[in-house]
mmCIF file of C-alpha atoms in Angstrom:
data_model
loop_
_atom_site.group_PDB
_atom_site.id
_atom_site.type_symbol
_atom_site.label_atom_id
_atom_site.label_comp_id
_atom_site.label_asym_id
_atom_site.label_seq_id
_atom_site.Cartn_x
_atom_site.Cartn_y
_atom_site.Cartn_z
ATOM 1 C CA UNK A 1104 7.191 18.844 -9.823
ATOM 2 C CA UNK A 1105 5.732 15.073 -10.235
ATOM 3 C CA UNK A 1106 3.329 13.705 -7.491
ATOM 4 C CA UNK A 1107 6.158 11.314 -6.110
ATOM 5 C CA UNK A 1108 8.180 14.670 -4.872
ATOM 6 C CA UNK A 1109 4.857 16.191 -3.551
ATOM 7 C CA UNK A 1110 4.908 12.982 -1.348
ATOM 8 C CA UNK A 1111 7.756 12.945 -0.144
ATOM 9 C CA UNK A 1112 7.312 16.778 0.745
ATOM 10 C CA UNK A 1113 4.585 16.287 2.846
ATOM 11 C CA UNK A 1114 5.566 13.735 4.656
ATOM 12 C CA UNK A 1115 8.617 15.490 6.041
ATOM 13 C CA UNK A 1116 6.939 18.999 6.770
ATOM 14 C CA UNK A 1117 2.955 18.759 7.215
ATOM 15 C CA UNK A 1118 0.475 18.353 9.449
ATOM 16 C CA UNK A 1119 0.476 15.102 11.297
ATOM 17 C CA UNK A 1120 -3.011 14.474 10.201
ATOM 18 C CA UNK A 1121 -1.654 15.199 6.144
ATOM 19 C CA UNK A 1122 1.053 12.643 7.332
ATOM 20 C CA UNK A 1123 -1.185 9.974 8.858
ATOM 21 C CA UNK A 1124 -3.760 9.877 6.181
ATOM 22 C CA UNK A 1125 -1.230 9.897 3.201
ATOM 23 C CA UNK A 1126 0.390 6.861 4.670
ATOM 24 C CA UNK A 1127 -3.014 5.327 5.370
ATOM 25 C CA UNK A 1128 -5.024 6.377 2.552
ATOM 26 C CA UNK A 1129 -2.399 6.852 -0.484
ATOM 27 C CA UNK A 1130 0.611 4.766 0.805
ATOM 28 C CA UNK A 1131 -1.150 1.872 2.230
ATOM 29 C CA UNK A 1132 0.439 1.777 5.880
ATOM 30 C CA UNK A 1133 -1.177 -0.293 8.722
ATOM 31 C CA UNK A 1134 -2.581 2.042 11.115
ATOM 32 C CA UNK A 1135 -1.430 -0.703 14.054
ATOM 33 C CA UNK A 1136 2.250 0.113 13.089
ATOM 34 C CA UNK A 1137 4.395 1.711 15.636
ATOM 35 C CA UNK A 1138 5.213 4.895 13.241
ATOM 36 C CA UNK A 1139 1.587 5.240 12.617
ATOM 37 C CA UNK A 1140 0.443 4.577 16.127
ATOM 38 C CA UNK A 1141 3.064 7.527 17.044
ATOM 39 C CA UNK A 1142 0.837 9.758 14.630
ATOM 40 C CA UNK A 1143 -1.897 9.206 16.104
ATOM 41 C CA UNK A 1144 -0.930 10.195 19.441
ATOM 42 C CA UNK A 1145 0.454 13.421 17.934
ATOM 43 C CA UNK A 1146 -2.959 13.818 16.272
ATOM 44 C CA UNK A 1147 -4.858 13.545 19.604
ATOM 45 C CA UNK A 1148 -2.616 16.504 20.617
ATOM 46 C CA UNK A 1149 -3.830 19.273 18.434
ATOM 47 C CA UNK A 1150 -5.823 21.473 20.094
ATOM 48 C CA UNK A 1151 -8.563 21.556 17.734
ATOM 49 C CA UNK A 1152 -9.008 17.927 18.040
ATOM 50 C CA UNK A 1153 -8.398 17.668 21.690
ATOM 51 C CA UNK A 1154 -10.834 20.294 22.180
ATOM 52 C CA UNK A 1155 -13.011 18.527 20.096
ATOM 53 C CA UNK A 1156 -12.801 15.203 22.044
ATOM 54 C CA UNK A 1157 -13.809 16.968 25.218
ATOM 55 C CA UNK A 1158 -17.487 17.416 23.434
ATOM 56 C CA UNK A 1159 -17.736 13.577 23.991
ATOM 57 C CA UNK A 1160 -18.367 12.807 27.569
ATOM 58 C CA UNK A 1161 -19.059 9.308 29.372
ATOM 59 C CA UNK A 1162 -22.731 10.513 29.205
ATOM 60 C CA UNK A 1163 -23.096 11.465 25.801
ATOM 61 C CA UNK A 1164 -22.058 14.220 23.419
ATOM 62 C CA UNK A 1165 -22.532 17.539 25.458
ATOM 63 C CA UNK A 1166 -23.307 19.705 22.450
ATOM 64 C CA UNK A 1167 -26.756 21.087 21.639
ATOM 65 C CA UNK A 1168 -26.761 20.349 17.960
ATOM 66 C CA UNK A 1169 -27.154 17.692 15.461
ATOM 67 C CA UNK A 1170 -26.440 19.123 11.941
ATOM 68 C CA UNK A 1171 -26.208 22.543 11.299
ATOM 69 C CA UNK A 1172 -23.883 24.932 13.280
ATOM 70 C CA UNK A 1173 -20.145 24.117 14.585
ATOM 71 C CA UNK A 1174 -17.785 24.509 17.226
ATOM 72 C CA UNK A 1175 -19.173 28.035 18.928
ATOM 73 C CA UNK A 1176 -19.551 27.388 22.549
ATOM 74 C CA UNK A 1177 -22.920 26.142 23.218
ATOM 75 C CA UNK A 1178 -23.971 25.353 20.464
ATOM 76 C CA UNK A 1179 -21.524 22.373 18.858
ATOM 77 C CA UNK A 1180 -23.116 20.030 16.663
ATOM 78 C CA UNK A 1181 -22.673 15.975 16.648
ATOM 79 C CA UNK A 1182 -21.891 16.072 12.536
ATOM 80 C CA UNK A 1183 -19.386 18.769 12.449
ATOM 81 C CA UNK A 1184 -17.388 17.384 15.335
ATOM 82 C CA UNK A 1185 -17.188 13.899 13.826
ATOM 83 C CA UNK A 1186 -16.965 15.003 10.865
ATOM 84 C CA UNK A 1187 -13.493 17.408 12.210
ATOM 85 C CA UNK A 1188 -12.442 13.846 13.949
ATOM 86 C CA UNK A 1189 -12.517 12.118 11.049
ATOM 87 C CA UNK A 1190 -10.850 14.656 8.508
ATOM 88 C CA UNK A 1191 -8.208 14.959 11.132
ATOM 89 C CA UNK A 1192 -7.518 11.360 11.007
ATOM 90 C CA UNK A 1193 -8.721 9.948 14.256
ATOM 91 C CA UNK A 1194 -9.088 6.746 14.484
ATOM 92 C CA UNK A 1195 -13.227 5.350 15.178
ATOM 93 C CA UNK A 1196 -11.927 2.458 17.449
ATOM 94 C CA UNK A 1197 -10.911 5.799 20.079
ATOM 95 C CA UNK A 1198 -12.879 5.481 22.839
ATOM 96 C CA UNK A 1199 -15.065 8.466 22.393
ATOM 97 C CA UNK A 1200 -15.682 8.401 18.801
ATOM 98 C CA UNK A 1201 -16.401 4.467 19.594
ATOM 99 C CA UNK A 1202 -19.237 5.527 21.965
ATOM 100 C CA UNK A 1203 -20.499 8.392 20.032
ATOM 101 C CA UNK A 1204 -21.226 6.149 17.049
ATOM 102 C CA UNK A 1205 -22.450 3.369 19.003
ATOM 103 C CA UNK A 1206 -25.068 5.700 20.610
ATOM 104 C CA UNK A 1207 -26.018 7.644 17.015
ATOM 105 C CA UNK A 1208 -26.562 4.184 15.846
ATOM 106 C CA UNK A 1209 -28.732 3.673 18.814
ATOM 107 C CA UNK A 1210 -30.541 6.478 17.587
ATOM 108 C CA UNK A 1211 -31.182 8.083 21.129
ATOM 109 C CA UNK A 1212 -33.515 11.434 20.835
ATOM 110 C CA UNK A 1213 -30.686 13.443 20.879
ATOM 111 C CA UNK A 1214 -29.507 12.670 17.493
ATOM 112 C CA UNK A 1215 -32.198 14.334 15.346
ATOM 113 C CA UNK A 1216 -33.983 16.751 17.734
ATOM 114 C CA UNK A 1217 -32.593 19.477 15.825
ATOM 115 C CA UNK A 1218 -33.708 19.002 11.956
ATOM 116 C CA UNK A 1219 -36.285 16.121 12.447
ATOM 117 C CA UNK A 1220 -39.107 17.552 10.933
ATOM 118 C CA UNK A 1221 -37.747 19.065 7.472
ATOM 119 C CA UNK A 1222 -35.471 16.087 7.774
ATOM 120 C CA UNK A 1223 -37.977 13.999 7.827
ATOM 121 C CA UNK A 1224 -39.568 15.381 5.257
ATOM 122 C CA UNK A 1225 -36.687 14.817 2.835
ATOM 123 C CA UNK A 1226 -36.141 11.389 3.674
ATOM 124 C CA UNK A 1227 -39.605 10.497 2.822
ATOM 125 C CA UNK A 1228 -39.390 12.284 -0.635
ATOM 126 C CA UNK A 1229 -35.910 10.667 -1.217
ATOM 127 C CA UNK A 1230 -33.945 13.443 -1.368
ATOM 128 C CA UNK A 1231 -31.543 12.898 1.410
ATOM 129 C CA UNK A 1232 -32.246 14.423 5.223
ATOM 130 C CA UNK A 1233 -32.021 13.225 8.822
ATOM 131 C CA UNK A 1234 -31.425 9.573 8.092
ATOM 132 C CA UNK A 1235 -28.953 9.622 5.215
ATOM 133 C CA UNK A 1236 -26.833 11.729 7.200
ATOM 134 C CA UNK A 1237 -26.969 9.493 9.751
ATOM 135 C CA UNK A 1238 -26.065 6.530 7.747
ATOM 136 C CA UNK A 1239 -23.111 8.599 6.151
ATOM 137 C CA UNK A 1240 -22.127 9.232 9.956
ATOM 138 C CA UNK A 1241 -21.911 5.504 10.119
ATOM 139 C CA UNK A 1242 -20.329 4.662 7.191
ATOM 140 C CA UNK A 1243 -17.624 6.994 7.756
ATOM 141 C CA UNK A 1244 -16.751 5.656 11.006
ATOM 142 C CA UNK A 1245 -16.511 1.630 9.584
ATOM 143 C CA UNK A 1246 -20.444 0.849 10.556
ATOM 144 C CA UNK A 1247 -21.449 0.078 7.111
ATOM 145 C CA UNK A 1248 -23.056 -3.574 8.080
ATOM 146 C CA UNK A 1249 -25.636 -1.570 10.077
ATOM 147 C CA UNK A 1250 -29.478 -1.984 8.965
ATOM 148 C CA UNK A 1251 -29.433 1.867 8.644
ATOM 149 C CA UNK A 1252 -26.717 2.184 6.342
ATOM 150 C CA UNK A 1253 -27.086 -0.693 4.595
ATOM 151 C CA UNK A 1254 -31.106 0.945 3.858
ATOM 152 C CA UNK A 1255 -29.561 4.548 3.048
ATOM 153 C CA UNK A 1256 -27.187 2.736 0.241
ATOM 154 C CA UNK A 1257 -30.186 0.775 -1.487
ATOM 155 C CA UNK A 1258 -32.089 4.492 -1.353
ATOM 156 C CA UNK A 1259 -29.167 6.227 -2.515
ATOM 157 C CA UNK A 1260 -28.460 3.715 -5.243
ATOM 158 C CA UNK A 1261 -31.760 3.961 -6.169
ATOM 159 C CA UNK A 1262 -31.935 8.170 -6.401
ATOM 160 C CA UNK A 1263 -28.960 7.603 -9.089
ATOM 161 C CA UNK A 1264 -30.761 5.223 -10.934
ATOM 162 C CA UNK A 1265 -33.984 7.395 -11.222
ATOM 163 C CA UNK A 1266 -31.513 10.112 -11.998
ATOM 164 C CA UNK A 1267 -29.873 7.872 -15.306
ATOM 165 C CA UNK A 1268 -33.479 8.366 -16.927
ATOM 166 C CA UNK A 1269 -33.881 11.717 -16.404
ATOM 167 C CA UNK A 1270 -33.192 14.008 -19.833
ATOM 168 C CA UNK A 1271 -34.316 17.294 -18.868
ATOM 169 C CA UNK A 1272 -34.493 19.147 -15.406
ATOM 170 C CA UNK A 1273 -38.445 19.898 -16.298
ATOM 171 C CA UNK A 1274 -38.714 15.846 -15.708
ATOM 172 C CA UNK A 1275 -37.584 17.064 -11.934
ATOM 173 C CA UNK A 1276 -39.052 20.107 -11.247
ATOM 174 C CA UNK A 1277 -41.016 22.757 -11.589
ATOM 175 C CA UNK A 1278 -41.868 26.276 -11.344
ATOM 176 C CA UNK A 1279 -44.032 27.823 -8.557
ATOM 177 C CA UNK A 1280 -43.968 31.454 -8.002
ATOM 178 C CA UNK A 1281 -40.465 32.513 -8.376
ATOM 179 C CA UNK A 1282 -38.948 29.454 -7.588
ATOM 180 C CA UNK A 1283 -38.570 25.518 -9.065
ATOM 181 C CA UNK A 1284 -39.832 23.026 -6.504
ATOM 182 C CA UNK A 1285 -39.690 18.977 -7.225
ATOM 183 C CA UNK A 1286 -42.245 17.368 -9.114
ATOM 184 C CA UNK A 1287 -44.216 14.653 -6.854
ATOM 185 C CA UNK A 1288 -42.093 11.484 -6.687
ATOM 186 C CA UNK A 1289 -38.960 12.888 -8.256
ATOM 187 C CA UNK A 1290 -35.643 11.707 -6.900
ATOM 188 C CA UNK A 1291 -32.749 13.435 -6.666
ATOM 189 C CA UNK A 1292 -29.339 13.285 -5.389
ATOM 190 C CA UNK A 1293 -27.446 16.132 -3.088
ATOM 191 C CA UNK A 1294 -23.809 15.743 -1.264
ATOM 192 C CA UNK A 1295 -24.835 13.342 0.971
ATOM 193 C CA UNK A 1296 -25.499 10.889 -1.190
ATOM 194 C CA UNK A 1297 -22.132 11.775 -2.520
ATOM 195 C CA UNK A 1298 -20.994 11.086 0.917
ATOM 196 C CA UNK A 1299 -23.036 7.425 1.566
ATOM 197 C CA UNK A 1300 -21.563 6.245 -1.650
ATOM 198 C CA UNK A 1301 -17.947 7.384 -0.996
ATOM 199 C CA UNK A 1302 -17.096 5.945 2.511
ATOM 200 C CA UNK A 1303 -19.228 2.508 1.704
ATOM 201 C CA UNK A 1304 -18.438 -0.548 -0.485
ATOM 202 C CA UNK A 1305 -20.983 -3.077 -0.511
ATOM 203 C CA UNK A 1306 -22.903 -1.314 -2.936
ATOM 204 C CA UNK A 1307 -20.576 -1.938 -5.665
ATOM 205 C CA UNK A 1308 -21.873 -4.110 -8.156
ATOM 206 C CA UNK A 1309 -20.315 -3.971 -11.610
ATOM 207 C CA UNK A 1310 -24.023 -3.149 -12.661
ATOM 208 C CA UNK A 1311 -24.382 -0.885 -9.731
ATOM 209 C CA UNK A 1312 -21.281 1.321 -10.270
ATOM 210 C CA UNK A 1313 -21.877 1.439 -13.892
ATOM 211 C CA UNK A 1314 -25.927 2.600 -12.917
ATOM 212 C CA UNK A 1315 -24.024 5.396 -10.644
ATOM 213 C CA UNK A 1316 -21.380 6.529 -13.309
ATOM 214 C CA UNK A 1317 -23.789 6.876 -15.955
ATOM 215 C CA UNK A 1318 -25.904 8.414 -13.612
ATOM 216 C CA UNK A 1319 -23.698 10.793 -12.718
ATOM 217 C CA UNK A 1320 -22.320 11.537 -16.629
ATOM 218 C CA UNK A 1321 -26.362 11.942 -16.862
ATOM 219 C CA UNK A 1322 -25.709 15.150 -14.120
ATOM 220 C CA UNK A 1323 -22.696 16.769 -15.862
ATOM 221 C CA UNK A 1324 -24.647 16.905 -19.027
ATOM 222 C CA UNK A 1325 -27.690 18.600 -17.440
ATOM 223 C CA UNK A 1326 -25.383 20.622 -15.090
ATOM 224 C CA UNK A 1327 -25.594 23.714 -14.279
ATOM 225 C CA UNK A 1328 -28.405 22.574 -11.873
ATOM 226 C CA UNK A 1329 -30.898 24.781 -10.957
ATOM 227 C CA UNK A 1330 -31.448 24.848 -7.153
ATOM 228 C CA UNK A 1331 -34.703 23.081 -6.654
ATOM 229 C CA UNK A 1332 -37.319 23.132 -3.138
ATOM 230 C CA UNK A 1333 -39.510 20.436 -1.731
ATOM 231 C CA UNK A 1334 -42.714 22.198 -1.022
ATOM 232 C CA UNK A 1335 -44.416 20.932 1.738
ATOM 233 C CA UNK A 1336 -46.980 23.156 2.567
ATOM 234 C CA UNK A 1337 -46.517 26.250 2.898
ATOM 235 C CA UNK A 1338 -43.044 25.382 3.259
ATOM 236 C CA UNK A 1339 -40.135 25.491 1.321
ATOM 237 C CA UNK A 1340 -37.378 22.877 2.322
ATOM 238 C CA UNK A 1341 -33.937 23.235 0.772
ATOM 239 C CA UNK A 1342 -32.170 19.904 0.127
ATOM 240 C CA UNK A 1343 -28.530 19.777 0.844
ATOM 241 C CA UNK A 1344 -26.946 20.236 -2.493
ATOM 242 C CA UNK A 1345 -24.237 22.188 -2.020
ATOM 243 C CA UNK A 1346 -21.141 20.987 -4.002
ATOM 244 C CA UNK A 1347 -23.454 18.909 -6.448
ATOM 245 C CA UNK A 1348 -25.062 21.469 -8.520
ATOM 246 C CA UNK A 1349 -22.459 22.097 -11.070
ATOM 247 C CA UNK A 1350 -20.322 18.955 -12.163
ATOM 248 C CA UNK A 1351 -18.766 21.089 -15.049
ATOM 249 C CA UNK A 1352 -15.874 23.283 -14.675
ATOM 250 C CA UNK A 1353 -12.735 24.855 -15.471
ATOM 251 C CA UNK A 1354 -9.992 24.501 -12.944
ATOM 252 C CA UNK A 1355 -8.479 27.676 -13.915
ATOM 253 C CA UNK A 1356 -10.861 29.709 -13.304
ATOM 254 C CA UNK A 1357 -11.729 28.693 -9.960
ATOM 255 C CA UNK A 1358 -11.379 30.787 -7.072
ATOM 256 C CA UNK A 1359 -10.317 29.542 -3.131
ATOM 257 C CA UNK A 1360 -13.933 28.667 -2.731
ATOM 258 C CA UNK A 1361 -14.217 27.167 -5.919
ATOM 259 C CA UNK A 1362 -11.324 25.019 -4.957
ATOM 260 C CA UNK A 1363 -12.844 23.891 -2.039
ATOM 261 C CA UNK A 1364 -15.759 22.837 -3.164
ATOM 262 C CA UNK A 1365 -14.556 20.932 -6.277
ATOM 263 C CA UNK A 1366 -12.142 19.262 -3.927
ATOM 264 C CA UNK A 1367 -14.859 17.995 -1.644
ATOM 265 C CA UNK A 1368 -17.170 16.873 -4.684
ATOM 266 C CA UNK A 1369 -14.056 15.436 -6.432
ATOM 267 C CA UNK A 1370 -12.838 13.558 -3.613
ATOM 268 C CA UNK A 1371 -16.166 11.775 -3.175
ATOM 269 C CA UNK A 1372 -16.432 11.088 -6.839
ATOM 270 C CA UNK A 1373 -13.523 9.629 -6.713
ATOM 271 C CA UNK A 1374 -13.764 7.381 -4.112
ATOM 272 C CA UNK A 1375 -17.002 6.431 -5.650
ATOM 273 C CA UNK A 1376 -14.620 5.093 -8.856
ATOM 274 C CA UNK A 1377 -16.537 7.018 -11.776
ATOM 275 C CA UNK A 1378 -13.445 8.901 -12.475
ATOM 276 C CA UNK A 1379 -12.232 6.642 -14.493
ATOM 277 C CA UNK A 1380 -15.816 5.990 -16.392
ATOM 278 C CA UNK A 1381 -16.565 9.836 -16.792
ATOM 279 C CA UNK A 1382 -14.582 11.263 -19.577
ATOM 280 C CA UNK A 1383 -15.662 14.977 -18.387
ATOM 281 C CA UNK A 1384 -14.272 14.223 -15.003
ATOM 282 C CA UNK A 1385 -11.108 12.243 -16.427
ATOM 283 C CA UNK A 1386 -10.242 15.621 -17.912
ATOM 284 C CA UNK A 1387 -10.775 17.088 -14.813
ATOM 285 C CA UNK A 1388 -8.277 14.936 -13.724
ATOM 286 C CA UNK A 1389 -5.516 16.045 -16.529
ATOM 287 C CA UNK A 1390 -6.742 19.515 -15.663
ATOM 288 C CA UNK A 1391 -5.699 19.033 -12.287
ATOM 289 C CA UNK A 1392 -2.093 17.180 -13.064
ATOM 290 C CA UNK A 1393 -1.448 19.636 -15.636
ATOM 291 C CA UNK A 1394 -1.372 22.563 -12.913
ATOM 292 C CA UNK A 1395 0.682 20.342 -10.474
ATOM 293 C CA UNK A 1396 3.357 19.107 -12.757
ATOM 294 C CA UNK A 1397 3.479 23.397 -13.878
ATOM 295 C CA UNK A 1398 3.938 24.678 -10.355
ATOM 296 C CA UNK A 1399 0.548 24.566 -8.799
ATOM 297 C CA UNK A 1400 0.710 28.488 -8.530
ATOM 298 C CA UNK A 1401 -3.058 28.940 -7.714
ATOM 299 C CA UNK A 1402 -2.735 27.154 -4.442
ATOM 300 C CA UNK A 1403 0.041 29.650 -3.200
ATOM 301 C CA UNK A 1404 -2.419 32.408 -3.767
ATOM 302 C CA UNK A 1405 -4.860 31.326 -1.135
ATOM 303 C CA UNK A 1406 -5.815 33.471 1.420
ATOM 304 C CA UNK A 1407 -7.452 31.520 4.131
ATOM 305 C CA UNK A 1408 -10.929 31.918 2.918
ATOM 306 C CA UNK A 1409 -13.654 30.418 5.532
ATOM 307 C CA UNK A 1410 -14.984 27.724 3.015
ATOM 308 C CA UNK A 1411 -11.262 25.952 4.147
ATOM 309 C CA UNK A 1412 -10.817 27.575 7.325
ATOM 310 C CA UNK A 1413 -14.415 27.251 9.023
ATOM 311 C CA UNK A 1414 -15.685 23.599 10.254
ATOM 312 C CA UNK A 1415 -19.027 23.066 9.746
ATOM 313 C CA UNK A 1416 -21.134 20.417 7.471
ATOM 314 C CA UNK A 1417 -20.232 22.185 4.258
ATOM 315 C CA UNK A 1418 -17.194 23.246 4.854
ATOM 316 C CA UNK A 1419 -13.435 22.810 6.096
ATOM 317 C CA UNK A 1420 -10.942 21.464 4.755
ATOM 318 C CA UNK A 1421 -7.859 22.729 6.357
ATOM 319 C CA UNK A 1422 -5.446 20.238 8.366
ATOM 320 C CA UNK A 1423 -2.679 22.546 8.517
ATOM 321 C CA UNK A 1424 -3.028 24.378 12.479
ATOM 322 C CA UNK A 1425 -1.651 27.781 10.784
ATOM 323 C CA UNK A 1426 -3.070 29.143 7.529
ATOM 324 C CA UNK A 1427 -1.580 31.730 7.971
ATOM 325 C CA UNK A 1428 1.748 30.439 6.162
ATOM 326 C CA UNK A 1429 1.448 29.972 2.179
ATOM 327 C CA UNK A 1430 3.521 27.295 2.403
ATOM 328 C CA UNK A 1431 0.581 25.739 5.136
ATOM 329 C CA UNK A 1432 -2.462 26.801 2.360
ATOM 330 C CA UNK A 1433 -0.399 25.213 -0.509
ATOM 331 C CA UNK A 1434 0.239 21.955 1.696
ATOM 332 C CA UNK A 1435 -3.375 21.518 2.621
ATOM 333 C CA UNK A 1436 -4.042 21.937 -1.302
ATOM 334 C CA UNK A 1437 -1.566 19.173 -2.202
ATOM 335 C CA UNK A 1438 -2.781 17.167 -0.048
ATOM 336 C CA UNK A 1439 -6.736 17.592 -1.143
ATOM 337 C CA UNK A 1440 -4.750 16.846 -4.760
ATOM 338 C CA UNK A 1441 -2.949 13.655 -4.040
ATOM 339 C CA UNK A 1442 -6.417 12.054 -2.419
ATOM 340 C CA UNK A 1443 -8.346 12.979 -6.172
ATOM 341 C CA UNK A 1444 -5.392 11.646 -7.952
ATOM 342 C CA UNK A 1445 -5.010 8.428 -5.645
ATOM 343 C CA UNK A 1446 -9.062 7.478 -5.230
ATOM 344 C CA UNK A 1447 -9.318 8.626 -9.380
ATOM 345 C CA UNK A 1448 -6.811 5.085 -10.023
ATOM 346 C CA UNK A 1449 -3.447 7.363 -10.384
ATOM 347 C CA UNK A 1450 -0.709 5.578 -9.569
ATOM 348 C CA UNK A 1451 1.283 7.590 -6.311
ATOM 349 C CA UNK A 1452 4.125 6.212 -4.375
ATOM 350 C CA UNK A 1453 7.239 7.463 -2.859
ATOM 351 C CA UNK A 1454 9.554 5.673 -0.731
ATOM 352 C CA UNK A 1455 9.380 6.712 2.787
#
């Protein structure tokens, strides 16, 4: 099956979050259009996100976290709820998602009372805590002219290029006890970084995005990558990583997990336009057409594993309501698919 088919499936049977972002994001519609404004309302509807919503009051968000933990009652976190808004395709002129990120770019107490000592602590060694999520917050929801972003990107650019120089992980780290920890004044990059880079644009010099491809080819060679601590202390901090320590794989051996995570790295990457620098990822690319075009057989063998299913900072990445259809898993796939192919410079179009 070609991509334009795959298109034209989803549009007529998915989600309508899949619908309103493939229009948006892959398809170019106007989100002001009367068909897409009709998607949106329909989007508003679904329980998760309605239910989400509610978590924004005139007051303030009413959850009791910033960062770590999800939707369990009591203890919601900020992130995870924008972060559900925005992978569902809400808009950040709605009201509520409006106000939240006008107060998070306030910066009330609220926003970091939960990690803002060990985030702290990783912003100040450049590795990526409190702040840079913050500013990826931001970005996501169209605030990338704020100071704080627009600091985060000139950090973040400058992580990658300390990270172009670097020719062996013992440069970056190393060992204490039984574990590697960072060398004083090493810089290093983890997903959000990934993240910051993705959803802004005024980073992107021609000598900047060549710094951050070559940067990241710099990563693939060295990958695996060992998981690394800050030591402060006493204390070991673990930098969020997750997704970023192995740039190097073979689609066909992945498993459901495995899927999920090289879909959220590859979607960034992609949006961050090395695709088409990177030669290893560029065969990830073919990799990932070849199994499309031949059936994309893997994806109908998904069994709702939590890393898709579960919405917290690492992980969801299911916009179908009902997993518990193959046809649902395999859609949601598709659809994670299409988004690599599209941000990678693929050309996808269907008439609609």
């Amino acid at each position: 099956m070609d991509t334009n088919q795959i298109i034209k499936d989803l549009l007529s049977s998915s989600s309508p979050s899949i619908r309103y972002r493939l229009r948006k994001e892959v398809l170019g519609f106007d989100p002001s259009c009367e068909e897409m404004q009709e998607l949106q309302k329909e989007i508003l509807q679904e329980p998760l996100v309605a239910r989400t919503l509610r978590l924004f009051q005139p007051e303030g968000f009413s959850g009791s976290h910033y960062h770590s933990n999800g939707l369990k009652p009591g203890e919601e976190a900020l992130e995870v709820s924008l972060r559900i808004l925005f992978e569902k395709g809400v808009e950040p002129d709605h009201s509520d998602l409006e106000k939240a990120l006008r107060d998070l770019e306030e910066g009330p107490p609220f926003y970091d009372r939960e990690i803002h000592r060990i985030g702290g602590f990783l912003d100040k060694s450049g590795l990526g805590g409190s702040s840079l999520i913050r500013a990826y917050l931001l970005a996501r929801g169209g605030k990338e002219e704020s100071p704080i972003v627009q600091e985060e990107i000139r950090n973040a650019v400058e992580v990658f290029r300390w990270v172009r120089g670097v020719h062996s992980i013992k440069e970056v780290a190393e060992e204490y006890r039984d574990r590697l920890v960072f060398r004083p004044k090493a810089l290093w990059p983890g997903i959000y970084h990934f993240r910051l880079l993705a959803y802004s644009s005024s980073w992107r010099s021609e000598e900047n995005c060549a710094l951050v491809a070559e940067a990241v080819e710099n990563l693939i060679q060295l990958s695996p990558l060992p998981f690394i601590y800050l030591k402060v202390g006493s204390q070991f901090v673990a930098p969020a990583t997750v997704f970023a320590l192995d740039l190097v794989c073979d689609l066909s051996k992945l498993d459901e997990p495995g899927w999920a995570h090289w879909f959220e790295r590859s979607e960034l990457l992609s949006r961050m336009g090395v695709f088409g620098i990177v030669p290893q990822l560029e065969e990830q690319k073919e990799e990932l057409l070849k199994i499309i075009f031949t059936g994309y057989e893997v994806f109908q063998h998904f069994q709702s594993h939590r890393s898709w299913t579960i919405w917290s900072a690492y992980s969801g990445l299911a916009l179908e309501p009902d997993w518990r259809s193959k046809e649902a898993r395999t859609r949601d796939a598709l659809f994670r698919s299409l988004l690599v192919l599209h941000f990678s410079g693929s050309f996808l179009s269907a008439e609609v």
